[in-house]
Each structure stands twice: as structure tokens, then as C-alpha cells.
């Protein structure tokens, strides 16, 4: 009969993680695998930990206290007395072994070795313990280590409540190995799934895992040793008398000898791949070699690897991140993924809550390779560098698939037609009005089928081939101006100054329009005070109670009517829009109220126009003084005309697409409300964890798979903690590229110049719009900016982002506002601290922290 507190390894598997913790559950499965040696032992179940808390209510009370005091909780747990039934259960298990048997006592928390977080090394382990008293003492210590400073900090970063984590404890027979080590069944650095990485050192593995001793390193790929690095191993950790380990000097004759033979390296690599296959994902193993026999001490999932798209084929794929092009690298819920996939003109593959495009077929042909490297690469040089790194590898050509069809023509240019852009915009607005009317009269399956059909028709693009031609023409005009004016006049990035205050740019207009809303609020101190302190999402209904409040309310509503479909991460249809959460606009709006005088929007736009006109006249005058100057000046004038009249339109198709998404969302949520009333859904937002097709199926069956919703929610939460790569292969290798720069100042961070200028100011590191409290003159440092960040641009002096490219939204608006900006600065939000004084030299493509 199974004891309530103690379980044998044979009783444990992954189905009872809540009882024995992740580490013990995995060991239980390992112990039943043929040809896998696992040292004997047993597990103290979480029921014992729970009983300890029940018998010591003062500890349970401390877990709920604020402030949380880990040191006090540790001391209380280490001072508890064990109850008789528990002592007897442990004694009975120990009695099955020799009194001289030494034990390893290890933690196995219920938050360990989970799909989204490994919690590796966050709790304590104790080696070489002998006798009942020593084992019991160290069970207490393992329980207490659940509240070590590092374990508490890690759980808080991962979002695990302290009161919900339970602790099991492994009591496992010690082995005394000649060699110990760790093994990753996939490369933990690059993510390459075909490369096994292992480290080995003399003696116990404790020193290697903690980094206290040197280790030999090996990599194995497809059954062959790919690399080996044998180092001088001067010390090792060994067991002494019971309860103790010691660091000793390794004999001279062994220091430079490899710990493992080639045969043993390959045996370990094969074992790692077998366990990866068994558990269904790459594994992190700890192992020991005793008299030539491999013992597995633990196996946990490698949770930091970015997942791969599930294509279930053997072809080689090169995936490029869609999020890095759309300035949205955060995880997207399933409904958002499916809507974006249905809209895209080419197949997109989901992994880790993000979308990727397979460019391997494009790279197989010279024309396709030119498009990827010279069009996509111009937009984001880091993607170009990452792909170039792959293409330089010997043998890659053989891995690429058959050549794809002809790529789009990104070199086309059309003549200037003054009526074209207004016509395209008006046509799109009429289409949106028509869509809104149609969605209002549809419901049920008719609604879903209509949306699915409408999305299919969007695959060619919101603005169609004529709109595409306008955007390509403007982009090529900018490249032509930058290249030729630098060659002729030594004027770098000339298109930046020529792009100030472009007409028909809906995103820059959105930023200036919020300045006009601020003008309606600024004269009324009581109204300003209310908006500064309110946290009421329904604050608009309260505004008429204040002087000037009704006019302010109408100004905000008018703004939301035009731009309320936007929000941070707007390509995800499930994200709350400004119209749904208008409170999210207040930080930017109040910044404008505080920082600017009335009429600032008009002044800024006119000033930008004048600067662009003056720059054009200056450039044309200089060109006319050159040989063949009239011809060069006329060519340049035509390119400037195309740039200024067509470049602003680039932002409009995205605006139209997001407007369309919001109409879909409103219709789908109305349908979800009906499903809540029928008790099919618990809440309308449960549809966010279904794809469009699954939502259609739900309307047919009326049956919701609640386990699927829970699983999708947990997966989404784990995806939120991952950082997506710019480029990833189907082998799992991730590449993010780097800037090849010389002669940067010491400590400077390199990026891509997207808008010229040199400024100094206070760095404001802002990760979400809601926390943005900016003052005029600040330099905004953030991960990425989509159009929803535009209202902040009028308050700042410069922009630094970790993600972006030459033609991404933030870059376009920065140029139009005359804002010095660099993008693609790796680790900027981590390496620059909020409040530091920095110099942003966007003209040279770097930012540096200045001495105090």
C-alpha cells in the first residue's frame, strides 16, 4: 500500500508532477526505461510539505504576508519538528538499504522542470548524507531552500505565486563516479536541434554544475564528434566522510587527459537523443560515469529554446521573423495568429506565439536571393547579416529546396500622379464603411464565413497592385536620393531631411492630432488635475462635470473615432484597442498638455515643410553648379516629388488593415457575448484562444474544449517569456545578425541610422506605453515601436530601439518629425539605465552613455 508521504520511483511519472515535482516525476519515468541506469531512491511527496504547513500555521500565514520575508520563513521551516507518521515512513524506506548507504537529498519543486521554466538550481541539494537524522535534517533544509533569495527572485520573474509552489524532496542513493557531467540534447546557445553538447569533469558533478571546476567540452552531430575542447582540469570535487565533499587537486597525469573516450562521448550523445525522443523535447541531463557505466541523475526539459514551426517534413527551412518587420515581437494569441495568417499573401508559420516566413525557396534562385538580401536586407541589415552568415556556409546550397516562382518586382517605379493617392485612400475608406454595414447584419456561421471570405480577398493587399506600386516607388526614390546625393554631393541620408512633414501620412497625423486634443484640455486646471489622477476606464463620462470638460470629451471621442482602432501590438486582433481602453491614451495626452503650448501641431508641421523645401532648394542649387548639373538636378527634383507625394501613403494600408481587424473583432465579440449567454463560453475573451476555423466549429457544435483553452493559455504565458530570433532554421539554429562597425567610441552601442542627427539627453527606458512619462528633451529607449507609439514622438528628442529597419513605421515617422533615431540596438533596454545621460549620434549609428 502506498504511503501518503513517501513514494517509490516506480510510482512516479509525469502525470503526478503536483505530487512529486518535475525533477522526481522525470526520474520516475527514467527508472522504468530499459538500458537507462538511475540510482535507487524514493521521494518525499508534496503531501508531506502540505502537512508540515498545516501543522505549522504560522508559516502558512507568513506566505501570504506583504512584505514577504523569505529569511524568516526559512528559519521557521528549519526549526520544525517532524510528526511520528512521517518519521516512520522515512525510516522504513531507509531500512531497506545498508546503514552505511550515502544519500543525495535534492529538491523537486512543483514549479521545477515545467514546459515554460526549468527553475534549474533555484533550490538546494545536499550530497553524501548518511543516516536517518542527517536525511531528515536535510529534508527540512530542502523545504527551506524553496524560500532562498535566488528561488524567490526567480519565481517572481517567472510570475509564480510563492504560496502555490509546493516542494517534494528526492532521496537518492549516492554514486561515486570517476567522471560526471551535463549534457544538452540540443545546442543551448544557438538552438541547433541536431547538435548535442556535453561537458565532463573528474569526480562529482557538483563542482561542474556550480562552475567551480573546469570541464572538457564536446559537440556531436548526427553520430559524429563535431568538436572537442580538452582543458586543464586542476581540481575535482569528491566525497569524503559522511556529510562532506572536498575539492582536491587532480593528479598531474590526468589534468590534460580527456575525461571521456570517443566511444563514451557518442554513447552519451545517443542517450541524450533517446531521452529527448521519450520526453518529446530537448533535454538537459546530469550524468555520472561509474566504472564505465553511465548513470542518469536527472533530466529536465530545455525550456529556453525557441520552439520550431511544426511542418512535419524533412525539408530545410529558413524562417524570417514577421514580428521584426511589423515591430511586434511579443507573443500573439491563437485568434490573432490565425487572422494574420489568413491575411498574409504567402504562407506564415507559427512558433512560440510568433509568425515566420520560410525564405529558403526564395534563396534558392539568384533573383529571389537578391530580393531577400537587397530589399528585406535594406530594411533590416541585421536580418541580411544573419541570412548572409547562413549562405556563406559550405554545403548550404544542397539543403535549399527547388527554386520558387519569380519574386515580386521591387524595382518598379511609376510616374507622379497627383490624384492617385487621394483616390486610393478614398476607395479604401469607402470599403471600410461598406464592411461595417455588412458586419452589423450578420451573425453565427454566416458571420464567420463572411469574415473568412473577406480575409481571403485581402491576401492581395489592402490597397491592391496600384497601392503597392506607390509604396515601392517611394521606397526606391528614397534609396536613389540617398545613394546619388552622397555620391554627387557627399550628402549622406539626404532623404531623411526631405521626408519632413509628408502629406497623407496617417500615422504622423495621428501623433499631431493628439497635440490638438491637448489644446482643448490645457486651459482648464481642474480638468487636467482629474485626468492626472483618474484610473476610471469610464472617465469620459465624467468629463462634462468639469469646466471645459464637454469640449474635451468631444475632442477625445473624435480622436478615437479616427484612430481608436490602434493600440500597442495592433497586428494581434485580440489586443485591447484605444477605443476599448481610452485610459491608455492619457499618459501621452498629459505629456502634451504639460510640455507644449497651444497650436504646437500646426507649428511643427509647417516648420517641417519649410525645412524640407529649403533642403530641396539647397540640394538642387548645389547640383546645378556641377558638370551635367541641370540633368542631375532635374532627375533629383523628380525623385523628391515622388518621395514627398508617395512616401506618406506607406502608412495607410496598415491603418486600413488594422481598421478592418477592429471591425472583425467587434463583430466576433458580439457573437461571443451570445455564446456566453448560452453558457458555451465562460467569458467572451475565451475566443482569443481559438483559431478562426475553431471558432466556426464551435458555432456548429456548441461544445467548447475547456482543456484546450487552459492548455493554450498556459502555452501563451510561457511564450511571453521567450525572445524570438530574427532568423531561425528548421534545425532550430537562431541567428540575430550583428553590425560590422569599426572605430566606435569605447562602450558605444551600434545600431542602424534611420534618421540623422546628434543629440544628448536623459535616457527614458520605456517598455510599455502605459509607463511612459516623458519630458521634452528625453531620448526614448525601448524594444520596438509600432504606430501606436507615434503620439510619444512629439515629446522626445531622439529614439533608440532594439528592433527595427529603415522602412519600419517608427523609422518613417522619426524622419518625418526630424527625430534622430537608430534601430536594431541589441540589448539597449538592458544596457542603458533609465535616467542616464546619453549621446545619440544617429548620423554615425551609435548611442553612448555619458559620464556623470
mmCIF file of N, CA and C in Angstrom, residues 610-728:
data_model
loop_
_atom_site.group_PDB
_atom_site.id
_atom_site.type_symbol
_atom_site.label_atom_id
_atom_site.label_comp_id
_atom_site.label_asym_id
_atom_site.label_seq_id
_atom_site.Cartn_x
_atom_site.Cartn_y
_atom_site.Cartn_z
ATOM 1 N N UNK A 610 8.757 73.591 -44.234
ATOM 2 C CA UNK A 610 9.725 74.615 -44.627
ATOM 3 C C UNK A 610 11.140 74.054 -44.676
ATOM 4 N N UNK A 611 11.484 73.230 -43.689
ATOM 5 C CA UNK A 611 12.822 72.640 -43.682
ATOM 6 C C UNK A 611 13.033 71.747 -44.907
ATOM 7 N N UNK A 612 12.016 70.945 -45.247
ATOM 8 C CA UNK A 612 12.133 70.054 -46.400
ATOM 9 C C UNK A 612 12.268 70.860 -47.696
ATOM 10 N N UNK A 613 11.473 71.944 -47.814
ATOM 11 C CA UNK A 613 11.546 72.781 -49.016
ATOM 12 C C UNK A 613 12.911 73.460 -49.130
ATOM 13 N N UNK A 614 13.416 73.949 -48.002
ATOM 14 C CA UNK A 614 14.730 74.596 -48.016
ATOM 15 C C UNK A 614 15.826 73.606 -48.386
ATOM 16 N N UNK A 615 15.709 72.373 -47.864
ATOM 17 C CA UNK A 615 16.706 71.357 -48.174
ATOM 18 C C UNK A 615 16.666 71.011 -49.656
ATOM 19 N N UNK A 616 15.464 70.898 -50.198
ATOM 20 C CA UNK A 616 15.332 70.606 -51.628
ATOM 21 C C UNK A 616 15.991 71.695 -52.464
ATOM 22 N N UNK A 617 15.713 72.968 -52.157
ATOM 23 C CA UNK A 617 16.288 74.063 -52.930
ATOM 24 C C UNK A 617 17.805 74.100 -52.798
ATOM 25 N N UNK A 618 18.301 73.835 -51.605
ATOM 26 C CA UNK A 618 19.757 73.830 -51.393
ATOM 27 C C UNK A 618 20.423 72.739 -52.229
ATOM 28 N N UNK A 619 19.846 71.535 -52.222
ATOM 29 C CA UNK A 619 20.427 70.417 -52.963
ATOM 30 C C UNK A 619 20.386 70.669 -54.464
ATOM 31 N N UNK A 620 19.261 71.167 -54.960
ATOM 32 C CA UNK A 620 19.127 71.421 -56.400
ATOM 33 C C UNK A 620 20.099 72.510 -56.849
ATOM 34 N N UNK A 621 20.290 73.540 -56.028
ATOM 35 C CA UNK A 621 21.215 74.617 -56.371
ATOM 36 C C UNK A 621 22.652 74.094 -56.438
ATOM 37 N N UNK A 622 23.033 73.258 -55.496
ATOM 38 C CA UNK A 622 24.388 72.685 -55.495
ATOM 39 C C UNK A 622 24.594 71.780 -56.709
ATOM 40 N N UNK A 623 23.556 71.018 -57.061
ATOM 41 C CA UNK A 623 23.676 70.119 -58.209
ATOM 42 C C UNK A 623 23.860 70.886 -59.512
ATOM 43 N N UNK A 624 23.148 72.012 -59.662
ATOM 44 C CA UNK A 624 23.219 72.783 -60.911
ATOM 45 C C UNK A 624 24.610 73.366 -61.156
ATOM 46 N N UNK A 625 25.412 73.469 -60.123
ATOM 47 C CA UNK A 625 26.762 74.009 -60.256
ATOM 48 C C UNK A 625 27.772 72.946 -60.674
ATOM 49 N N UNK A 626 27.305 71.674 -60.811
ATOM 50 C CA UNK A 626 28.183 70.567 -61.158
ATOM 51 C C UNK A 626 28.170 70.333 -62.664
ATOM 52 N N UNK A 627 29.141 69.581 -63.190
ATOM 53 C CA UNK A 627 29.057 69.139 -64.583
ATOM 54 C C UNK A 627 27.776 68.328 -64.786
ATOM 55 N N UNK A 628 27.108 68.586 -65.906
ATOM 56 C CA UNK A 628 25.817 67.957 -66.191
ATOM 57 C C UNK A 628 24.812 68.239 -65.059
ATOM 58 N N UNK A 629 24.967 69.421 -64.444
ATOM 59 C CA UNK A 629 24.189 69.752 -63.259
ATOM 60 C C UNK A 629 22.702 69.872 -63.495
ATOM 61 N N UNK A 630 22.302 70.446 -64.648
ATOM 62 C CA UNK A 630 20.872 70.602 -64.906
ATOM 63 C C UNK A 630 20.182 69.244 -65.007
ATOM 64 N N UNK A 631 20.852 68.303 -65.667
ATOM 65 C CA UNK A 631 20.273 66.959 -65.799
ATOM 66 C C UNK A 631 20.165 66.284 -64.437
ATOM 67 N N UNK A 632 21.204 66.389 -63.637
ATOM 68 C CA UNK A 632 21.182 65.775 -62.303
ATOM 69 C C UNK A 632 20.123 66.440 -61.421
ATOM 70 N N UNK A 633 20.028 67.759 -61.527
ATOM 71 C CA UNK A 633 19.043 68.474 -60.715
ATOM 72 C C UNK A 633 17.625 68.076 -61.104
ATOM 73 N N UNK A 634 17.366 67.908 -62.387
ATOM 74 C CA UNK A 634 16.027 67.526 -62.818
ATOM 75 C C UNK A 634 15.694 66.099 -62.378
ATOM 76 N N UNK A 635 16.644 65.192 -62.509
ATOM 77 C CA UNK A 635 16.419 63.827 -62.020
ATOM 78 C C UNK A 635 16.107 63.844 -60.519
ATOM 79 N N UNK A 636 16.878 64.633 -59.790
ATOM 80 C CA UNK A 636 16.698 64.713 -58.341
ATOM 81 C C UNK A 636 15.351 65.327 -57.998
ATOM 82 N N UNK A 637 14.963 66.387 -58.740
ATOM 83 C CA UNK A 637 13.666 67.030 -58.472
ATOM 84 C C UNK A 637 12.517 66.032 -58.633
ATOM 85 N N UNK A 638 12.587 65.209 -59.675
ATOM 86 C CA UNK A 638 11.527 64.228 -59.914
ATOM 87 C C UNK A 638 11.489 63.182 -58.797
ATOM 88 N N UNK A 639 12.660 62.774 -58.336
ATOM 89 C CA UNK A 639 12.698 61.785 -57.256
ATOM 90 C C UNK A 639 12.169 62.381 -55.939
ATOM 91 N N UNK A 640 12.501 63.654 -55.694
ATOM 92 C CA UNK A 640 11.966 64.311 -54.496
ATOM 93 C C UNK A 640 10.448 64.422 -54.585
ATOM 94 N N UNK A 641 9.944 64.738 -55.781
ATOM 95 C CA UNK A 641 8.497 64.826 -55.988
ATOM 96 C C UNK A 641 7.827 63.492 -55.679
ATOM 97 N N UNK A 642 8.417 62.385 -56.154
ATOM 98 C CA UNK A 642 7.866 61.059 -55.871
ATOM 99 C C UNK A 642 7.934 60.744 -54.381
ATOM 100 N N UNK A 643 9.076 61.062 -53.769
ATOM 101 C CA UNK A 643 9.237 60.780 -52.339
ATOM 102 C C UNK A 643 8.203 61.538 -51.521
ATOM 103 N N UNK A 644 8.082 62.841 -51.759
ATOM 104 C CA UNK A 644 7.228 63.652 -50.893
ATOM 105 C C UNK A 644 5.741 63.375 -51.118
ATOM 106 N N UNK A 645 5.360 62.984 -52.294
ATOM 107 C CA UNK A 645 3.940 62.783 -52.557
ATOM 108 C C UNK A 645 3.482 61.340 -52.418
ATOM 109 N N UNK A 646 4.419 60.404 -52.432
ATOM 110 C CA UNK A 646 4.032 58.996 -52.327
ATOM 111 C C UNK A 646 4.449 58.350 -51.009
ATOM 112 N N UNK A 647 5.509 58.849 -50.363
ATOM 113 C CA UNK A 647 6.032 58.157 -49.174
ATOM 114 C C UNK A 647 5.036 58.161 -48.020
ATOM 115 N N UNK A 648 4.249 59.235 -47.890
ATOM 116 C CA UNK A 648 3.284 59.283 -46.793
ATOM 117 C C UNK A 648 2.242 58.187 -46.868
ATOM 118 N N UNK A 649 1.947 57.722 -48.083
ATOM 119 C CA UNK A 649 0.922 56.684 -48.269
ATOM 120 C C UNK A 649 1.352 55.353 -47.677
ATOM 121 N N UNK A 650 2.660 55.154 -47.480
ATOM 122 C CA UNK A 650 3.137 53.872 -46.988
ATOM 123 C C UNK A 650 2.438 53.441 -45.700
ATOM 124 N N UNK A 651 2.059 54.389 -44.860
ATOM 125 C CA UNK A 651 1.428 54.081 -43.578
ATOM 126 C C UNK A 651 -0.059 53.751 -43.709
ATOM 127 N N UNK A 652 -0.661 54.114 -44.840
ATOM 128 C CA UNK A 652 -2.122 53.997 -44.926
ATOM 129 C C UNK A 652 -2.628 52.556 -45.036
ATOM 130 N N UNK A 653 -2.008 51.676 -45.825
ATOM 131 C CA UNK A 653 -2.519 50.301 -45.879
ATOM 132 C C UNK A 653 -2.538 49.608 -44.517
ATOM 133 N N UNK A 654 -1.538 49.859 -43.679
ATOM 134 C CA UNK A 654 -1.530 49.275 -42.328
ATOM 135 C C UNK A 654 -2.688 49.846 -41.503
ATOM 136 N N UNK A 655 -2.902 51.145 -41.618
ATOM 137 C CA UNK A 655 -4.029 51.781 -40.922
ATOM 138 C C UNK A 655 -5.348 51.155 -41.365
ATOM 139 N N UNK A 656 -5.490 50.937 -42.678
ATOM 140 C CA UNK A 656 -6.729 50.356 -43.201
ATOM 141 C C UNK A 656 -6.897 48.913 -42.747
ATOM 142 N N UNK A 657 -5.801 48.167 -42.713
ATOM 143 C CA UNK A 657 -5.871 46.770 -42.278
ATOM 144 C C UNK A 657 -6.266 46.678 -40.811
ATOM 145 N N UNK A 658 -5.667 47.510 -39.970
ATOM 146 C CA UNK A 658 -5.992 47.491 -38.539
ATOM 147 C C UNK A 658 -7.435 47.961 -38.322
ATOM 148 N N UNK A 659 -7.895 48.911 -39.127
ATOM 149 C CA UNK A 659 -9.305 49.331 -39.049
ATOM 150 C C UNK A 659 -10.222 48.152 -39.366
ATOM 151 N N UNK A 660 -9.854 47.385 -40.365
ATOM 152 C CA UNK A 660 -10.647 46.219 -40.760
ATOM 153 C C UNK A 660 -10.645 45.185 -39.638
ATOM 154 N N UNK A 661 -9.475 44.951 -39.053
ATOM 155 C CA UNK A 661 -9.363 43.994 -37.942
ATOM 156 C C UNK A 661 -10.288 44.387 -36.790
ATOM 157 N N UNK A 662 -10.349 45.694 -36.495
ATOM 158 C CA UNK A 662 -11.186 46.131 -35.373
ATOM 159 C C UNK A 662 -12.660 45.884 -35.656
ATOM 160 N N UNK A 663 -13.058 46.063 -36.896
ATOM 161 C CA UNK A 663 -14.449 45.761 -37.260
ATOM 162 C C UNK A 663 -14.733 44.263 -37.095
ATOM 163 N N UNK A 664 -13.781 43.425 -37.538
ATOM 164 C CA UNK A 664 -13.936 41.980 -37.316
ATOM 165 C C UNK A 664 -14.063 41.682 -35.827
ATOM 166 N N UNK A 665 -13.177 42.276 -35.055
ATOM 167 C CA UNK A 665 -13.143 41.981 -33.623
ATOM 168 C C UNK A 665 -14.460 42.336 -32.949
ATOM 169 N N UNK A 666 -14.989 43.509 -33.258
ATOM 170 C CA UNK A 666 -16.251 43.920 -32.658
ATOM 171 C C UNK A 666 -17.368 42.933 -33.001
ATOM 172 N N UNK A 667 -17.393 42.478 -34.256
ATOM 173 C CA UNK A 667 -18.418 41.513 -34.671
ATOM 174 C C UNK A 667 -18.231 40.171 -33.973
ATOM 175 N N UNK A 668 -16.984 39.721 -33.861
ATOM 176 C CA UNK A 668 -16.716 38.432 -33.214
ATOM 177 C C UNK A 668 -17.031 38.477 -31.719
ATOM 178 N N UNK A 669 -16.754 39.603 -31.082
ATOM 179 C CA UNK A 669 -17.076 39.718 -29.654
ATOM 180 C C UNK A 669 -18.580 39.777 -29.419
ATOM 181 N N UNK A 670 -19.319 40.385 -30.347
ATOM 182 C CA UNK A 670 -20.788 40.342 -30.227
ATOM 183 C C UNK A 670 -21.267 38.892 -30.295
ATOM 184 N N UNK A 671 -20.663 38.122 -31.193
ATOM 185 C CA UNK A 671 -21.024 36.705 -31.302
ATOM 186 C C UNK A 671 -20.635 35.950 -30.032
ATOM 187 N N UNK A 672 -19.470 36.292 -29.467
ATOM 188 C CA UNK A 672 -19.010 35.638 -28.241
ATOM 189 C C UNK A 672 -19.931 35.943 -27.067
ATOM 190 N N UNK A 673 -20.459 37.162 -27.012
ATOM 191 C CA UNK A 673 -21.406 37.506 -25.944
ATOM 192 C C UNK A 673 -22.620 36.586 -25.995
ATOM 193 N N UNK A 674 -23.080 36.289 -27.209
ATOM 194 C CA UNK A 674 -24.199 35.356 -27.348
ATOM 195 C C UNK A 674 -23.852 33.968 -26.857
ATOM 196 N N UNK A 675 -22.611 33.525 -27.089
ATOM 197 C CA UNK A 675 -22.177 32.211 -26.621
ATOM 198 C C UNK A 675 -22.041 32.184 -25.088
ATOM 199 N N UNK A 676 -21.718 33.316 -24.503
ATOM 200 C CA UNK A 676 -21.687 33.392 -23.032
ATOM 201 C C UNK A 676 -23.096 33.239 -22.479
ATOM 202 N N UNK A 677 -24.055 33.909 -23.098
ATOM 203 C CA UNK A 677 -25.444 33.806 -22.647
ATOM 204 C C UNK A 677 -25.976 32.385 -22.770
ATOM 205 N N UNK A 678 -25.480 31.644 -23.774
ATOM 206 C CA UNK A 678 -25.879 30.246 -23.944
ATOM 207 C C UNK A 678 -25.048 29.298 -23.080
ATOM 208 N N UNK A 679 -24.116 29.872 -22.275
ATOM 209 C CA UNK A 679 -23.243 29.120 -21.370
ATOM 210 C C UNK A 679 -22.295 28.186 -22.117
ATOM 211 N N UNK A 680 -22.009 28.530 -23.360
ATOM 212 C CA UNK A 680 -20.979 27.804 -24.110
ATOM 213 C C UNK A 680 -19.602 28.330 -23.723
ATOM 214 N N UNK A 681 -19.500 29.648 -23.540
ATOM 215 C CA UNK A 681 -18.268 30.294 -23.097
ATOM 216 C C UNK A 681 -18.457 30.832 -21.684
ATOM 217 N N UNK A 682 -17.350 30.849 -20.920
ATOM 218 C CA UNK A 682 -17.396 31.473 -19.601
ATOM 219 C C UNK A 682 -17.208 32.980 -19.708
ATOM 220 N N UNK A 683 -16.463 33.423 -20.711
ATOM 221 C CA UNK A 683 -16.215 34.848 -20.924
ATOM 222 C C UNK A 683 -15.969 35.066 -22.418
ATOM 223 N N UNK A 684 -16.307 36.244 -22.948
ATOM 224 C CA UNK A 684 -16.135 36.480 -24.392
ATOM 225 C C UNK A 684 -14.696 36.297 -24.866
ATOM 226 N N UNK A 685 -13.703 36.697 -24.023
ATOM 227 C CA UNK A 685 -12.321 36.644 -24.496
ATOM 228 C C UNK A 685 -11.754 35.233 -24.578
ATOM 229 N N UNK A 686 -12.539 34.207 -24.232
ATOM 230 C CA UNK A 686 -12.074 32.844 -24.465
ATOM 231 C C UNK A 686 -11.888 32.561 -25.950
ATOM 232 N N UNK A 687 -12.593 33.303 -26.807
ATOM 233 C CA UNK A 687 -12.423 33.082 -28.246
ATOM 234 C C UNK A 687 -11.018 33.466 -28.710
ATOM 235 N N UNK A 688 -10.297 34.266 -27.918
ATOM 236 C CA UNK A 688 -8.949 34.670 -28.311
ATOM 237 C C UNK A 688 -7.990 33.485 -28.361
ATOM 238 N N UNK A 689 -8.365 32.378 -27.688
ATOM 239 C CA UNK A 689 -7.501 31.202 -27.649
ATOM 240 C C UNK A 689 -7.958 30.126 -28.632
ATOM 241 N N UNK A 690 -8.802 30.526 -29.585
ATOM 242 C CA UNK A 690 -9.226 29.656 -30.675
ATOM 243 C C UNK A 690 -8.817 30.284 -32.006
ATOM 244 N N UNK A 691 -8.579 29.449 -33.002
ATOM 245 C CA UNK A 691 -8.378 29.980 -34.348
ATOM 246 C C UNK A 691 -9.735 30.321 -34.954
ATOM 247 N N UNK A 692 -9.728 31.033 -36.059
ATOM 248 C CA UNK A 692 -10.989 31.360 -36.732
ATOM 249 C C UNK A 692 -11.757 30.096 -37.107
ATOM 250 N N UNK A 693 -11.050 29.083 -37.617
ATOM 251 C CA UNK A 693 -11.728 27.850 -38.008
ATOM 252 C C UNK A 693 -12.288 27.131 -36.790
ATOM 253 N N UNK A 694 -11.541 27.133 -35.688
ATOM 254 C CA UNK A 694 -12.036 26.504 -34.454
ATOM 255 C C UNK A 694 -13.247 27.249 -33.911
ATOM 256 N N UNK A 695 -13.276 28.567 -34.067
ATOM 257 C CA UNK A 695 -14.433 29.344 -33.638
ATOM 258 C C UNK A 695 -15.646 28.991 -34.504
ATOM 259 N N UNK A 696 -15.422 28.799 -35.787
ATOM 260 C CA UNK A 696 -16.517 28.375 -36.665
ATOM 261 C C UNK A 696 -17.040 27.001 -36.224
ATOM 262 N N UNK A 697 -16.131 26.081 -35.919
ATOM 263 C CA UNK A 697 -16.531 24.743 -35.467
ATOM 264 C C UNK A 697 -17.343 24.825 -34.167
ATOM 265 N N UNK A 698 -16.949 25.766 -33.291
ATOM 266 C CA UNK A 698 -17.667 25.937 -32.025
ATOM 267 C C UNK A 698 -19.108 26.367 -32.281
ATOM 268 N N UNK A 699 -19.311 27.214 -33.270
ATOM 269 C CA UNK A 699 -20.671 27.641 -33.594
ATOM 270 C C UNK A 699 -21.510 26.476 -34.116
ATOM 271 N N UNK A 700 -20.850 25.515 -34.759
ATOM 272 C CA UNK A 700 -21.564 24.351 -35.279
ATOM 273 C C UNK A 700 -21.916 23.385 -34.162
ATOM 274 N N UNK A 701 -20.934 23.097 -33.283
ATOM 275 C CA UNK A 701 -21.122 22.049 -32.261
ATOM 276 C C UNK A 701 -21.707 22.569 -30.962
ATOM 277 N N UNK A 702 -21.425 23.839 -30.632
ATOM 278 C CA UNK A 702 -21.853 24.359 -29.335
ATOM 279 C C UNK A 702 -21.084 23.765 -28.178
ATOM 280 N N UNK A 703 -19.952 23.091 -28.458
ATOM 281 C CA UNK A 703 -19.160 22.434 -27.414
ATOM 282 C C UNK A 703 -17.752 23.023 -27.397
ATOM 283 N N UNK A 704 -17.346 23.551 -26.233
ATOM 284 C CA UNK A 704 -16.013 24.127 -26.081
ATOM 285 C C UNK A 704 -15.109 23.144 -25.345
ATOM 286 N N UNK A 705 -13.928 22.895 -25.882
ATOM 287 C CA UNK A 705 -12.927 22.059 -25.220
ATOM 288 C C UNK A 705 -12.177 22.925 -24.208
ATOM 289 N N UNK A 706 -12.627 22.887 -22.953
ATOM 290 C CA UNK A 706 -12.035 23.761 -21.939
ATOM 291 C C UNK A 706 -10.585 23.388 -21.633
ATOM 292 N N UNK A 707 -10.257 22.099 -21.767
ATOM 293 C CA UNK A 707 -8.861 21.690 -21.563
ATOM 294 C C UNK A 707 -7.963 22.357 -22.606
ATOM 295 N N UNK A 708 -8.466 22.495 -23.844
ATOM 296 C CA UNK A 708 -7.693 23.150 -24.895
ATOM 297 C C UNK A 708 -7.468 24.616 -24.562
ATOM 298 N N UNK A 709 -8.492 25.279 -24.038
ATOM 299 C CA UNK A 709 -8.345 26.692 -23.662
ATOM 300 C C UNK A 709 -7.295 26.835 -22.566
ATOM 301 N N UNK A 710 -7.342 25.954 -21.557
ATOM 302 C CA UNK A 710 -6.350 26.020 -20.470
ATOM 303 C C UNK A 710 -4.944 25.788 -21.007
ATOM 304 N N UNK A 711 -4.824 24.797 -21.896
ATOM 305 C CA UNK A 711 -3.507 24.485 -22.448
ATOM 306 C C UNK A 711 -2.975 25.655 -23.275
ATOM 307 N N UNK A 712 -3.843 26.278 -24.075
ATOM 308 C CA UNK A 712 -3.433 27.420 -24.901
ATOM 309 C C UNK A 712 -3.040 28.611 -24.012
ATOM 310 N N UNK A 713 -3.765 28.812 -22.930
ATOM 311 C CA UNK A 713 -3.435 29.905 -22.016
ATOM 312 C C UNK A 713 -2.059 29.679 -21.401
ATOM 313 N N UNK A 714 -1.800 28.441 -20.927
ATOM 314 C CA UNK A 714 -0.501 28.140 -20.328
ATOM 315 C C UNK A 714 0.617 28.298 -21.357
ATOM 316 N N UNK A 715 0.363 27.828 -22.586
ATOM 317 C CA UNK A 715 1.375 27.951 -23.631
ATOM 318 C C UNK A 715 1.661 29.429 -23.922
ATOM 319 N N UNK A 716 0.603 30.240 -24.011
ATOM 320 C CA UNK A 716 0.776 31.663 -24.285
ATOM 321 C C UNK A 716 1.606 32.323 -23.190
ATOM 322 N N UNK A 717 1.334 31.976 -21.938
ATOM 323 C CA UNK A 717 2.087 32.547 -20.825
ATOM 324 C C UNK A 717 3.559 32.168 -20.896
ATOM 325 N N UNK A 718 3.851 30.940 -21.333
ATOM 326 C CA UNK A 718 5.256 30.541 -21.476
ATOM 327 C C UNK A 718 5.895 31.234 -22.677
ATOM 328 N N UNK A 719 5.132 31.439 -23.760
ATOM 329 C CA UNK A 719 5.676 32.113 -24.937
ATOM 330 C C UNK A 719 6.022 33.572 -24.637
ATOM 331 N N UNK A 720 5.276 34.192 -23.723
ATOM 332 C CA UNK A 720 5.532 35.591 -23.395
ATOM 333 C C UNK A 720 6.937 35.796 -22.832
ATOM 334 N N UNK A 721 7.510 34.737 -22.266
ATOM 335 C CA UNK A 721 8.844 34.850 -21.650
ATOM 336 C C UNK A 721 9.971 34.635 -22.653
ATOM 337 N N UNK A 722 9.637 34.245 -23.886
ATOM 338 C CA UNK A 722 10.650 33.947 -24.892
ATOM 339 C C UNK A 722 10.954 35.172 -25.756
ATOM 340 N N UNK A 723 12.189 35.247 -26.217
ATOM 341 C CA UNK A 723 12.589 36.294 -27.151
ATOM 342 C C UNK A 723 12.730 35.678 -28.531
ATOM 343 N N UNK A 724 11.938 36.118 -29.505
ATOM 344 C CA UNK A 724 12.006 35.493 -30.834
ATOM 345 C C UNK A 724 13.274 35.903 -31.575
ATOM 346 N N UNK A 725 13.831 34.991 -32.376
ATOM 347 C CA UNK A 725 15.006 35.336 -33.184
ATOM 348 C C UNK A 725 14.588 36.043 -34.470
ATOM 349 N N UNK A 726 15.516 36.772 -35.061
ATOM 350 C CA UNK A 726 15.244 37.369 -36.374
ATOM 351 C C UNK A 726 15.164 36.293 -37.449
ATOM 352 N N UNK A 727 16.087 35.342 -37.364
ATOM 353 C CA UNK A 727 16.166 34.273 -38.361
ATOM 354 C C UNK A 727 16.356 32.953 -37.622
ATOM 355 N N UNK A 728 15.708 31.895 -38.123
ATOM 356 C CA UNK A 728 15.799 30.580 -37.495
ATOM 357 C C UNK A 728 15.722 29.513 -38.577
#
